[in-house]
Protein backbone atom coordinates (compact mmCIF):
# COMPACT_ATOMS: atom_id res chain seq x y z
CA UNK A 1 0.00 0.00 0.00
CA UNK A 2 2.87 2.37 0.81
CA UNK A 3 4.39 1.86 -2.67
CA UNK A 4 1.07 2.69 -4.36
CA UNK A 5 0.71 5.87 -2.28
CA UNK A 6 4.25 6.97 -3.20
CA UNK A 7 3.58 6.27 -6.88
CA UNK A 8 0.35 8.30 -6.83
CA UNK A 9 2.09 11.22 -5.14
CA UNK A 10 4.92 11.05 -7.70
CA UNK A 11 2.48 10.98 -10.63
CA UNK A 12 0.51 13.93 -9.27
CA UNK A 13 3.67 15.88 -8.57
CA UNK A 14 4.91 15.27 -12.09
CA UNK A 15 1.64 16.58 -13.50
CA UNK A 16 0.87 13.37 -15.36
CA UNK A 17 -2.78 13.38 -14.38
CA UNK A 18 -4.91 16.25 -15.59
CA UNK A 19 -8.06 17.19 -17.46
CA UNK A 20 -11.64 17.43 -16.36
CA UNK A 21 -12.41 15.57 -13.19
CA UNK A 22 -8.88 14.31 -12.63
CA UNK A 23 -6.19 15.30 -10.21
CA UNK A 24 -3.63 17.87 -11.30
CA UNK A 25 -0.93 19.93 -9.61
CA UNK A 26 -2.21 22.97 -7.74
CA UNK A 27 -0.53 25.36 -10.15
CA UNK A 28 -1.91 23.74 -13.32
CA UNK A 29 -4.40 26.56 -13.93
CA UNK A 30 -1.74 29.24 -13.76
CA UNK A 31 0.81 27.38 -15.85
CA UNK A 32 -1.73 26.92 -18.64
CA UNK A 33 -3.07 30.47 -18.48
CA UNK A 34 -4.18 31.67 -21.91
CA UNK A 35 -2.79 34.74 -23.60
CA UNK A 36 -4.94 37.45 -25.18
CA UNK A 37 -5.00 35.66 -28.54
CA UNK A 38 -6.17 32.49 -26.81
CA UNK A 39 -8.97 34.43 -25.12
CA UNK A 40 -10.08 35.88 -28.46
CA UNK A 41 -10.14 32.41 -29.97
CA UNK A 42 -11.80 30.48 -27.12
CA UNK A 43 -14.09 33.28 -25.92
CA UNK A 44 -14.61 31.80 -22.47
CA UNK A 45 -17.72 32.47 -20.40
CA UNK A 46 -16.84 35.17 -17.86
CA UNK A 47 -18.75 36.50 -14.89
CA UNK A 48 -18.26 38.44 -11.69
CA UNK A 49 -15.63 36.81 -9.51
CA UNK A 50 -13.46 35.61 -12.39
CA UNK A 51 -9.82 36.71 -12.62
CA UNK A 52 -6.98 36.42 -15.06
CA UNK A 53 -5.75 37.08 -18.56
CA UNK A 54 -9.12 36.71 -20.27
CA UNK A 55 -10.75 39.13 -17.83
CA UNK A 56 -7.96 41.62 -18.51
CA UNK A 57 -8.50 41.11 -22.26
CA UNK A 58 -12.25 41.71 -21.83
CA UNK A 59 -11.58 44.87 -19.83
CA UNK A 60 -9.22 46.18 -22.52
CA UNK A 61 -11.79 45.47 -25.25
CA UNK A 62 -14.46 47.35 -23.27
CA UNK A 63 -12.05 50.27 -22.85
CA UNK A 64 -11.31 50.18 -26.60
CA UNK A 65 -15.06 50.53 -27.19
CA UNK A 66 -15.05 53.73 -25.12
CA UNK A 67 -16.48 52.17 -21.98
CA UNK A 68 -14.21 53.22 -19.13
CA UNK A 69 -13.14 50.06 -17.35
CA UNK A 70 -10.31 49.41 -14.92
CA UNK A 71 -7.96 46.93 -16.59
CA UNK A 72 -6.78 44.87 -13.63
CA UNK A 73 -7.76 41.30 -14.48
CA UNK A 74 -10.46 41.15 -11.79
CA UNK A 75 -14.10 40.83 -12.87
CA UNK A 76 -15.68 42.87 -10.10
CA UNK A 77 -18.77 45.03 -9.90
CA UNK A 78 -17.16 47.74 -12.06
CA UNK A 79 -16.47 45.29 -14.88
CA UNK A 80 -20.00 43.88 -14.57
CA UNK A 81 -21.40 47.41 -14.89
CA UNK A 82 -19.19 48.06 -17.94
CA UNK A 83 -20.37 44.81 -19.56
CA UNK A 84 -24.01 45.82 -18.95
CA UNK A 85 -23.32 49.24 -20.46
CA UNK A 86 -21.84 47.56 -23.54
CA UNK A 87 -24.73 45.11 -23.80
CA UNK A 88 -27.26 47.93 -23.62
CA UNK A 89 -25.34 49.98 -26.21
CA UNK A 90 -25.34 46.87 -28.39
CA UNK A 91 -29.13 46.80 -28.36
CA UNK A 92 -29.68 44.11 -25.74
CA UNK A 93 -32.72 44.67 -23.54
CA UNK A 94 -34.33 43.09 -20.50
CA UNK A 95 -32.70 39.91 -19.27
CA UNK A 96 -30.10 40.09 -22.03
CA UNK A 97 -28.44 42.96 -20.15
CA UNK A 98 -27.05 40.67 -17.47
CA UNK A 99 -23.35 41.54 -17.10
CA UNK A 100 -22.35 38.01 -18.13
CA UNK A 101 -19.90 37.54 -20.99
CA UNK A 102 -21.00 34.71 -23.24
CA UNK A 103 -21.04 34.11 -27.00
CA UNK A 104 -23.25 37.11 -27.90
CA UNK A 105 -21.25 39.58 -25.84
CA UNK A 106 -17.93 38.28 -27.20
CA UNK A 107 -19.34 38.52 -30.76
CA UNK A 108 -20.36 42.11 -30.14
CA UNK A 109 -16.94 43.00 -28.76
CA UNK A 110 -14.72 41.13 -31.18
CA UNK A 111 -16.76 40.82 -34.38
CA UNK A 112 -18.68 44.09 -34.05
CA UNK A 113 -21.80 41.94 -34.30
CA UNK A 114 -24.23 43.74 -32.05
CA UNK A 115 -27.81 42.59 -32.41
mmCIF file of N, CA and C in Angstrom:
data_model
loop_
_atom_site.group_PDB
_atom_site.id
_atom_site.type_symbol
_atom_site.label_atom_id
_atom_site.label_comp_id
_atom_site.label_asym_id
_atom_site.label_seq_id
_atom_site.Cartn_x
_atom_site.Cartn_y
_atom_site.Cartn_z
ATOM 1 N N UNK A 1 0.832 -1.193 0.000
ATOM 2 C CA UNK A 1 0.000 0.000 0.000
ATOM 3 C C UNK A 1 0.870 1.246 0.000
ATOM 4 N N UNK A 2 1.971 1.216 0.738
ATOM 5 C CA UNK A 2 2.873 2.366 0.810
ATOM 6 C C UNK A 2 3.456 2.675 -0.567
ATOM 7 N N UNK A 3 3.808 1.644 -1.340
ATOM 8 C CA UNK A 3 4.386 1.858 -2.666
ATOM 9 C C UNK A 3 3.369 2.509 -3.611
ATOM 10 N N UNK A 4 2.115 2.113 -3.523
ATOM 11 C CA UNK A 4 1.075 2.693 -4.359
ATOM 12 C C UNK A 4 0.895 4.161 -4.021
ATOM 13 N N UNK A 5 0.875 4.496 -2.725
ATOM 14 C CA UNK A 5 0.712 5.871 -2.284
ATOM 15 C C UNK A 5 1.868 6.728 -2.790
ATOM 16 N N UNK A 6 3.075 6.234 -2.723
ATOM 17 C CA UNK A 6 4.248 6.971 -3.202
ATOM 18 C C UNK A 6 4.147 7.186 -4.713
ATOM 19 N N UNK A 7 3.722 6.166 -5.435
ATOM 20 C CA UNK A 7 3.578 6.272 -6.881
ATOM 21 C C UNK A 7 2.529 7.318 -7.243
ATOM 22 N N UNK A 8 1.400 7.320 -6.567
ATOM 23 C CA UNK A 8 0.346 8.295 -6.833
ATOM 24 C C UNK A 8 0.844 9.706 -6.562
ATOM 25 N N UNK A 9 1.540 9.900 -5.466
ATOM 26 C CA UNK A 9 2.090 11.221 -5.140
ATOM 27 C C UNK A 9 3.089 11.648 -6.205
ATOM 28 N N UNK A 10 3.923 10.733 -6.672
ATOM 29 C CA UNK A 10 4.917 11.052 -7.698
ATOM 30 C C UNK A 10 4.240 11.420 -9.013
ATOM 31 N N UNK A 11 3.193 10.699 -9.386
ATOM 32 C CA UNK A 11 2.479 10.978 -10.634
ATOM 33 C C UNK A 11 1.801 12.338 -10.560
ATOM 34 N N UNK A 12 1.161 12.637 -9.445
ATOM 35 C CA UNK A 12 0.506 13.931 -9.270
ATOM 36 C C UNK A 12 1.541 15.046 -9.296
ATOM 37 N N UNK A 13 2.630 14.865 -8.604
ATOM 38 C CA UNK A 13 3.675 15.883 -8.570
ATOM 39 C C UNK A 13 4.260 16.143 -9.945
ATOM 40 N N UNK A 14 4.351 15.119 -10.750
ATOM 41 C CA UNK A 14 4.913 15.268 -12.093
ATOM 42 C C UNK A 14 3.909 15.881 -13.060
ATOM 43 N N UNK A 15 2.657 15.984 -12.644
ATOM 44 C CA UNK A 15 1.640 16.578 -13.497
ATOM 45 C C UNK A 15 1.151 15.641 -14.584
ATOM 46 N N UNK A 16 1.284 14.341 -14.363
ATOM 47 C CA UNK A 16 0.870 13.371 -15.364
ATOM 48 C C UNK A 16 -0.643 13.319 -15.474
ATOM 49 N N UNK A 17 -1.323 13.404 -14.357
ATOM 50 C CA UNK A 17 -2.783 13.383 -14.379
ATOM 51 C C UNK A 17 -3.293 14.792 -14.601
ATOM 52 N N UNK A 18 -4.328 14.937 -15.349
ATOM 53 C CA UNK A 18 -4.910 16.254 -15.585
ATOM 54 C C UNK A 18 -6.186 16.100 -16.376
ATOM 55 N N UNK A 19 -6.811 17.230 -16.703
ATOM 56 C CA UNK A 19 -8.057 17.187 -17.459
ATOM 57 C C UNK A 19 -9.248 17.249 -16.537
ATOM 58 N N UNK A 20 -10.404 17.274 -17.121
ATOM 59 C CA UNK A 20 -11.637 17.426 -16.359
ATOM 60 C C UNK A 20 -11.853 16.256 -15.417
ATOM 61 N N UNK A 21 -12.070 16.575 -14.172
ATOM 62 C CA UNK A 21 -12.407 15.567 -13.189
ATOM 63 C C UNK A 21 -11.237 14.746 -12.698
ATOM 64 N N UNK A 22 -10.022 15.088 -13.069
ATOM 65 C CA UNK A 22 -8.876 14.312 -12.625
ATOM 66 C C UNK A 22 -7.968 15.199 -11.795
ATOM 67 N N UNK A 23 -7.112 14.575 -11.046
ATOM 68 C CA UNK A 23 -6.187 15.304 -10.206
ATOM 69 C C UNK A 23 -5.121 15.976 -11.053
ATOM 70 N N UNK A 24 -4.691 17.148 -10.612
ATOM 71 C CA UNK A 24 -3.628 17.868 -11.296
ATOM 72 C C UNK A 24 -2.874 18.685 -10.265
ATOM 73 N N UNK A 25 -1.659 19.111 -10.560
ATOM 74 C CA UNK A 25 -0.926 19.935 -9.614
ATOM 75 C C UNK A 25 -1.680 21.223 -9.334
ATOM 76 N N UNK A 26 -1.479 21.781 -8.157
ATOM 77 C CA UNK A 26 -2.212 22.968 -7.737
ATOM 78 C C UNK A 26 -1.979 24.150 -8.663
ATOM 79 N N UNK A 27 -0.816 24.214 -9.299
ATOM 80 C CA UNK A 27 -0.529 25.359 -10.149
ATOM 81 C C UNK A 27 -0.848 25.098 -11.621
ATOM 82 N N UNK A 28 -1.606 24.071 -11.935
ATOM 83 C CA UNK A 28 -1.912 23.738 -13.324
ATOM 84 C C UNK A 28 -2.682 24.862 -14.008
ATOM 85 N N UNK A 29 -3.606 25.493 -13.318
ATOM 86 C CA UNK A 29 -4.398 26.557 -13.927
ATOM 87 C C UNK A 29 -3.537 27.752 -14.296
ATOM 88 N N UNK A 30 -2.572 28.084 -13.466
ATOM 89 C CA UNK A 30 -1.741 29.237 -13.763
ATOM 90 C C UNK A 30 -0.697 28.925 -14.812
ATOM 91 N N UNK A 31 -0.202 27.700 -14.863
ATOM 92 C CA UNK A 31 0.813 27.376 -15.847
ATOM 93 C C UNK A 31 0.222 27.276 -17.244
ATOM 94 N N UNK A 32 -1.079 27.023 -17.345
ATOM 95 C CA UNK A 32 -1.727 26.916 -18.644
ATOM 96 C C UNK A 32 -2.581 28.142 -18.939
ATOM 97 N N UNK A 33 -2.283 29.263 -18.292
ATOM 98 C CA UNK A 33 -3.072 30.471 -18.479
ATOM 99 C C UNK A 33 -2.999 30.931 -19.931
ATOM 100 N N UNK A 34 -4.168 31.254 -20.511
ATOM 101 C CA UNK A 34 -4.181 31.673 -21.908
ATOM 102 C C UNK A 34 -3.624 33.082 -22.081
ATOM 103 N N UNK A 35 -3.175 33.379 -23.283
ATOM 104 C CA UNK A 35 -2.785 34.743 -23.596
ATOM 105 C C UNK A 35 -3.974 35.425 -24.256
ATOM 106 N N UNK A 36 -3.825 36.696 -24.612
ATOM 107 C CA UNK A 36 -4.943 37.446 -25.177
ATOM 108 C C UNK A 36 -5.470 36.800 -26.456
ATOM 109 N N UNK A 37 -4.568 36.303 -27.307
ATOM 110 C CA UNK A 37 -5.002 35.657 -28.544
ATOM 111 C C UNK A 37 -5.817 34.407 -28.242
ATOM 112 N N UNK A 38 -5.424 33.676 -27.208
ATOM 113 C CA UNK A 38 -6.174 32.490 -26.808
ATOM 114 C C UNK A 38 -7.562 32.854 -26.315
ATOM 115 N N UNK A 39 -7.663 33.973 -25.617
ATOM 116 C CA UNK A 39 -8.967 34.430 -25.124
ATOM 117 C C UNK A 39 -9.870 34.816 -26.284
ATOM 118 N N UNK A 40 -9.300 35.477 -27.287
ATOM 119 C CA UNK A 40 -10.083 35.881 -28.456
ATOM 120 C C UNK A 40 -10.576 34.659 -29.223
ATOM 121 N N UNK A 41 -9.769 33.616 -29.235
ATOM 122 C CA UNK A 41 -10.138 32.411 -29.966
ATOM 123 C C UNK A 41 -11.160 31.570 -29.202
ATOM 124 N N UNK A 42 -10.920 31.351 -27.903
ATOM 125 C CA UNK A 42 -11.795 30.476 -27.124
ATOM 126 C C UNK A 42 -13.039 31.181 -26.601
ATOM 127 N N UNK A 43 -12.960 32.487 -26.410
ATOM 128 C CA UNK A 43 -14.086 33.285 -25.921
ATOM 129 C C UNK A 43 -14.774 32.629 -24.721
ATOM 130 N N UNK A 44 -14.043 32.500 -23.623
ATOM 131 C CA UNK A 44 -14.607 31.797 -22.466
ATOM 132 C C UNK A 44 -15.752 32.563 -21.812
ATOM 133 N N UNK A 45 -16.647 31.843 -21.178
ATOM 134 C CA UNK A 45 -17.715 32.468 -20.401
ATOM 135 C C UNK A 45 -17.069 33.154 -19.203
ATOM 136 N N UNK A 46 -17.391 34.417 -18.987
ATOM 137 C CA UNK A 46 -16.837 35.167 -17.861
ATOM 138 C C UNK A 46 -17.964 35.808 -17.066
ATOM 139 N N UNK A 47 -17.764 35.864 -15.756
ATOM 140 C CA UNK A 47 -18.754 36.500 -14.893
ATOM 141 C C UNK A 47 -18.050 37.060 -13.661
ATOM 142 N N UNK A 48 -18.816 37.803 -12.882
ATOM 143 C CA UNK A 48 -18.260 38.439 -11.694
ATOM 144 C C UNK A 48 -17.602 37.396 -10.797
ATOM 145 N N UNK A 49 -16.401 37.720 -10.350
ATOM 146 C CA UNK A 49 -15.627 36.815 -9.506
ATOM 147 C C UNK A 49 -14.473 36.172 -10.261
ATOM 148 N N UNK A 50 -14.544 36.176 -11.596
ATOM 149 C CA UNK A 50 -13.457 35.605 -12.391
ATOM 150 C C UNK A 50 -12.244 36.535 -12.354
ATOM 151 N N UNK A 51 -11.082 35.949 -12.609
ATOM 152 C CA UNK A 51 -9.824 36.707 -12.624
ATOM 153 C C UNK A 51 -8.931 36.137 -13.711
ATOM 154 N N UNK A 52 -7.999 36.946 -14.159
ATOM 155 C CA UNK A 52 -6.980 36.420 -15.056
ATOM 156 C C UNK A 52 -6.848 37.149 -16.374
ATOM 157 N N UNK A 53 -6.097 36.510 -17.263
ATOM 158 C CA UNK A 53 -5.750 37.081 -18.558
ATOM 159 C C UNK A 53 -6.981 37.392 -19.404
ATOM 160 N N UNK A 54 -7.941 36.488 -19.434
ATOM 161 C CA UNK A 54 -9.122 36.710 -20.268
ATOM 162 C C UNK A 54 -9.987 37.842 -19.716
ATOM 163 N N UNK A 55 -10.025 38.000 -18.414
ATOM 164 C CA UNK A 55 -10.754 39.133 -17.825
ATOM 165 C C UNK A 55 -10.045 40.430 -18.213
ATOM 166 N N UNK A 56 -8.734 40.441 -18.125
ATOM 167 C CA UNK A 56 -7.955 41.622 -18.514
ATOM 168 C C UNK A 56 -8.209 41.944 -19.996
ATOM 169 N N UNK A 57 -8.239 40.924 -20.832
ATOM 170 C CA UNK A 57 -8.503 41.110 -22.261
ATOM 171 C C UNK A 57 -9.895 41.715 -22.469
ATOM 172 N N UNK A 58 -10.887 41.169 -21.776
ATOM 173 C CA UNK A 58 -12.250 41.707 -21.834
ATOM 174 C C UNK A 58 -12.257 43.185 -21.440
ATOM 175 N N UNK A 59 -11.607 43.493 -20.328
ATOM 176 C CA UNK A 59 -11.582 44.870 -19.835
ATOM 177 C C UNK A 59 -10.935 45.805 -20.854
ATOM 178 N N UNK A 60 -9.878 45.352 -21.505
ATOM 179 C CA UNK A 60 -9.223 46.179 -22.521
ATOM 180 C C UNK A 60 -10.142 46.391 -23.722
ATOM 181 N N UNK A 61 -10.862 45.349 -24.123
ATOM 182 C CA UNK A 61 -11.793 45.475 -25.246
ATOM 183 C C UNK A 61 -12.928 46.442 -24.909
ATOM 184 N N UNK A 62 -13.423 46.399 -23.684
ATOM 185 C CA UNK A 62 -14.458 47.348 -23.268
ATOM 186 C C UNK A 62 -13.914 48.774 -23.308
ATOM 187 N N UNK A 63 -12.697 48.959 -22.834
ATOM 188 C CA UNK A 63 -12.054 50.274 -22.853
ATOM 189 C C UNK A 63 -11.875 50.748 -24.291
ATOM 190 N N UNK A 64 -11.467 49.839 -25.173
ATOM 191 C CA UNK A 64 -11.306 50.178 -26.596
ATOM 192 C C UNK A 64 -12.623 50.632 -27.220
ATOM 193 N N UNK A 65 -13.738 50.149 -26.690
ATOM 194 C CA UNK A 65 -15.062 50.529 -27.186
ATOM 195 C C UNK A 65 -15.534 51.850 -26.578
ATOM 196 N N UNK A 66 -14.700 52.456 -25.739
ATOM 197 C CA UNK A 66 -15.050 53.727 -25.122
ATOM 198 C C UNK A 66 -15.794 53.595 -23.812
ATOM 199 N N UNK A 67 -15.819 52.397 -23.265
ATOM 200 C CA UNK A 67 -16.485 52.165 -21.980
ATOM 201 C C UNK A 67 -15.400 52.079 -20.927
ATOM 202 N N UNK A 68 -15.262 53.143 -20.141
ATOM 203 C CA UNK A 68 -14.205 53.216 -19.133
ATOM 204 C C UNK A 68 -14.260 52.050 -18.171
ATOM 205 N N UNK A 69 -13.214 51.266 -18.181
ATOM 206 C CA UNK A 69 -13.143 50.063 -17.353
ATOM 207 C C UNK A 69 -11.742 49.937 -16.784
ATOM 208 N N UNK A 70 -11.628 49.669 -15.515
ATOM 209 C CA UNK A 70 -10.314 49.411 -14.918
ATOM 210 C C UNK A 70 -9.785 48.093 -15.485
ATOM 211 N N UNK A 71 -8.577 48.130 -16.016
ATOM 212 C CA UNK A 71 -7.958 46.935 -16.593
ATOM 213 C C UNK A 71 -7.013 46.347 -15.546
ATOM 214 N N UNK A 72 -7.571 45.454 -14.722
ATOM 215 C CA UNK A 72 -6.781 44.872 -13.632
ATOM 216 C C UNK A 72 -6.872 43.354 -13.564
ATOM 217 N N UNK A 73 -7.644 42.750 -14.466
ATOM 218 C CA UNK A 73 -7.756 41.297 -14.476
ATOM 219 C C UNK A 73 -8.718 40.728 -13.455
ATOM 220 N N UNK A 74 -9.489 41.590 -12.795
ATOM 221 C CA UNK A 74 -10.457 41.147 -11.790
ATOM 222 C C UNK A 74 -11.856 41.546 -12.258
ATOM 223 N N UNK A 75 -12.730 40.569 -12.431
ATOM 224 C CA UNK A 75 -14.101 40.831 -12.870
ATOM 225 C C UNK A 75 -14.930 41.148 -11.625
ATOM 226 N N UNK A 76 -14.923 42.419 -11.259
ATOM 227 C CA UNK A 76 -15.681 42.869 -10.101
ATOM 228 C C UNK A 76 -16.943 43.592 -10.533
ATOM 229 N N UNK A 77 -17.520 44.341 -9.612
ATOM 230 C CA UNK A 77 -18.771 45.035 -9.901
ATOM 231 C C UNK A 77 -18.588 46.103 -10.976
ATOM 232 N N UNK A 78 -17.419 46.741 -11.023
ATOM 233 C CA UNK A 78 -17.156 47.742 -12.058
ATOM 234 C C UNK A 78 -17.135 47.136 -13.444
ATOM 235 N N UNK A 79 -16.504 45.972 -13.582
ATOM 236 C CA UNK A 79 -16.472 45.294 -14.882
ATOM 237 C C UNK A 79 -17.875 44.827 -15.267
ATOM 238 N N UNK A 80 -18.624 44.319 -14.294
ATOM 239 C CA UNK A 80 -20.000 43.884 -14.571
ATOM 240 C C UNK A 80 -20.834 45.061 -15.076
ATOM 241 N N UNK A 81 -20.661 46.217 -14.458
ATOM 242 C CA UNK A 81 -21.396 47.415 -14.892
ATOM 243 C C UNK A 81 -20.978 47.810 -16.308
ATOM 244 N N UNK A 82 -19.682 47.730 -16.603
ATOM 245 C CA UNK A 82 -19.192 48.057 -17.943
ATOM 246 C C UNK A 82 -19.750 47.090 -18.987
ATOM 247 N N UNK A 83 -19.814 45.811 -18.638
ATOM 248 C CA UNK A 83 -20.375 44.813 -19.560
ATOM 249 C C UNK A 83 -21.844 45.136 -19.823
ATOM 250 N N UNK A 84 -22.589 45.467 -18.778
ATOM 251 C CA UNK A 84 -24.008 45.818 -18.948
ATOM 252 C C UNK A 84 -24.161 47.060 -19.825
ATOM 253 N N UNK A 85 -23.290 48.032 -19.631
ATOM 254 C CA UNK A 85 -23.317 49.243 -20.459
ATOM 255 C C UNK A 85 -23.093 48.875 -21.922
ATOM 256 N N UNK A 86 -22.110 48.004 -22.178
ATOM 257 C CA UNK A 86 -21.837 47.558 -23.542
ATOM 258 C C UNK A 86 -23.034 46.808 -24.112
ATOM 259 N N UNK A 87 -23.588 45.900 -23.322
ATOM 260 C CA UNK A 87 -24.727 45.111 -23.800
ATOM 261 C C UNK A 87 -25.904 46.015 -24.165
ATOM 262 N N UNK A 88 -26.160 47.011 -23.335
ATOM 263 C CA UNK A 88 -27.262 47.932 -23.616
ATOM 264 C C UNK A 88 -26.969 48.734 -24.885
ATOM 265 N N UNK A 89 -25.738 49.224 -25.020
ATOM 266 C CA UNK A 89 -25.343 49.980 -26.209
ATOM 267 C C UNK A 89 -25.429 49.114 -27.467
ATOM 268 N N UNK A 90 -25.287 47.831 -27.286
ATOM 269 C CA UNK A 90 -25.345 46.868 -28.393
ATOM 270 C C UNK A 90 -26.789 46.536 -28.786
ATOM 271 N N UNK A 91 -27.732 47.045 -28.028
ATOM 272 C CA UNK A 91 -29.126 46.803 -28.358
ATOM 273 C C UNK A 91 -29.796 45.715 -27.539
ATOM 274 N N UNK A 92 -29.076 45.138 -26.593
ATOM 275 C CA UNK A 92 -29.681 44.115 -25.741
ATOM 276 C C UNK A 92 -30.650 44.797 -24.787
ATOM 277 N N UNK A 93 -31.727 44.120 -24.464
ATOM 278 C CA UNK A 93 -32.723 44.666 -23.542
ATOM 279 C C UNK A 93 -33.181 43.578 -22.574
ATOM 280 N N UNK A 94 -33.777 44.016 -21.485
ATOM 281 C CA UNK A 94 -34.333 43.085 -20.504
ATOM 282 C C UNK A 94 -33.286 42.173 -19.899
ATOM 283 N N UNK A 95 -33.600 40.898 -19.880
ATOM 284 C CA UNK A 95 -32.703 39.912 -19.271
ATOM 285 C C UNK A 95 -31.385 39.737 -20.021
ATOM 286 N N UNK A 96 -31.339 40.209 -21.267
ATOM 287 C CA UNK A 96 -30.100 40.092 -22.034
ATOM 288 C C UNK A 96 -29.009 41.030 -21.520
ATOM 289 N N UNK A 97 -29.398 42.058 -20.768
ATOM 290 C CA UNK A 97 -28.436 42.958 -20.145
ATOM 291 C C UNK A 97 -28.150 42.397 -18.759
ATOM 292 N N UNK A 98 -27.255 41.407 -18.715
ATOM 293 C CA UNK A 98 -27.050 40.665 -17.473
ATOM 294 C C UNK A 98 -25.644 40.787 -16.894
ATOM 295 N N UNK A 99 -24.717 41.410 -17.608
ATOM 296 C CA UNK A 99 -23.350 41.539 -17.100
ATOM 297 C C UNK A 99 -22.523 40.279 -17.243
ATOM 298 N N UNK A 100 -23.067 39.261 -17.888
ATOM 299 C CA UNK A 100 -22.350 38.011 -18.128
ATOM 300 C C UNK A 100 -21.756 38.053 -19.533
ATOM 301 N N UNK A 101 -20.565 37.511 -19.685
ATOM 302 C CA UNK A 101 -19.905 37.540 -20.989
ATOM 303 C C UNK A 101 -19.940 36.140 -21.586
ATOM 304 N N UNK A 102 -20.855 35.972 -22.536
ATOM 305 C CA UNK A 102 -21.004 34.710 -23.241
ATOM 306 C C UNK A 102 -20.798 34.940 -24.729
ATOM 307 N N UNK A 103 -21.267 34.019 -25.554
ATOM 308 C CA UNK A 103 -21.040 34.106 -27.002
ATOM 309 C C UNK A 103 -21.527 35.403 -27.652
ATOM 310 N N UNK A 104 -22.723 35.877 -27.284
ATOM 311 C CA UNK A 104 -23.251 37.109 -27.904
ATOM 312 C C UNK A 104 -22.429 38.326 -27.532
ATOM 313 N N UNK A 105 -22.033 38.419 -26.268
ATOM 314 C CA UNK A 105 -21.251 39.584 -25.837
ATOM 315 C C UNK A 105 -19.873 39.561 -26.483
ATOM 316 N N UNK A 106 -19.228 38.379 -26.525
ATOM 317 C CA UNK A 106 -17.931 38.279 -27.203
ATOM 318 C C UNK A 106 -18.077 38.672 -28.667
ATOM 319 N N UNK A 107 -19.139 38.191 -29.335
ATOM 320 C CA UNK A 107 -19.343 38.517 -30.759
ATOM 321 C C UNK A 107 -19.484 40.019 -30.945
ATOM 322 N N UNK A 108 -20.206 40.663 -30.057
ATOM 323 C CA UNK A 108 -20.359 42.112 -30.135
ATOM 324 C C UNK A 108 -19.043 42.834 -29.971
ATOM 325 N N UNK A 109 -18.231 42.368 -29.029
ATOM 326 C CA UNK A 109 -16.942 43.004 -28.760
ATOM 327 C C UNK A 109 -15.905 42.742 -29.838
ATOM 328 N N UNK A 110 -15.823 41.516 -30.296
ATOM 329 C CA UNK A 110 -14.722 41.125 -31.182
ATOM 330 C C UNK A 110 -15.085 41.153 -32.657
ATOM 331 N N UNK A 111 -16.349 40.890 -32.972
ATOM 332 C CA UNK A 111 -16.759 40.821 -34.377
ATOM 333 C C UNK A 111 -17.601 42.022 -34.774
ATOM 334 N N UNK A 112 -17.817 42.935 -33.821
ATOM 335 C CA UNK A 112 -18.678 44.092 -34.052
ATOM 336 C C UNK A 112 -20.043 43.624 -34.540
ATOM 337 N N UNK A 113 -20.532 42.554 -33.902
ATOM 338 C CA UNK A 113 -21.803 41.936 -34.301
ATOM 339 C C UNK A 113 -22.874 42.160 -33.263
ATOM 340 N N UNK A 114 -23.165 43.423 -33.005
ATOM 341 C CA UNK A 114 -24.225 43.736 -32.047
ATOM 342 C C UNK A 114 -25.581 43.518 -32.685
ATOM 343 N N UNK A 115 -26.403 42.763 -32.043
ATOM 344 C CA UNK A 115 -27.815 42.593 -32.405
ATOM 345 C C UNK A 115 -28.343 41.417 -31.622
#
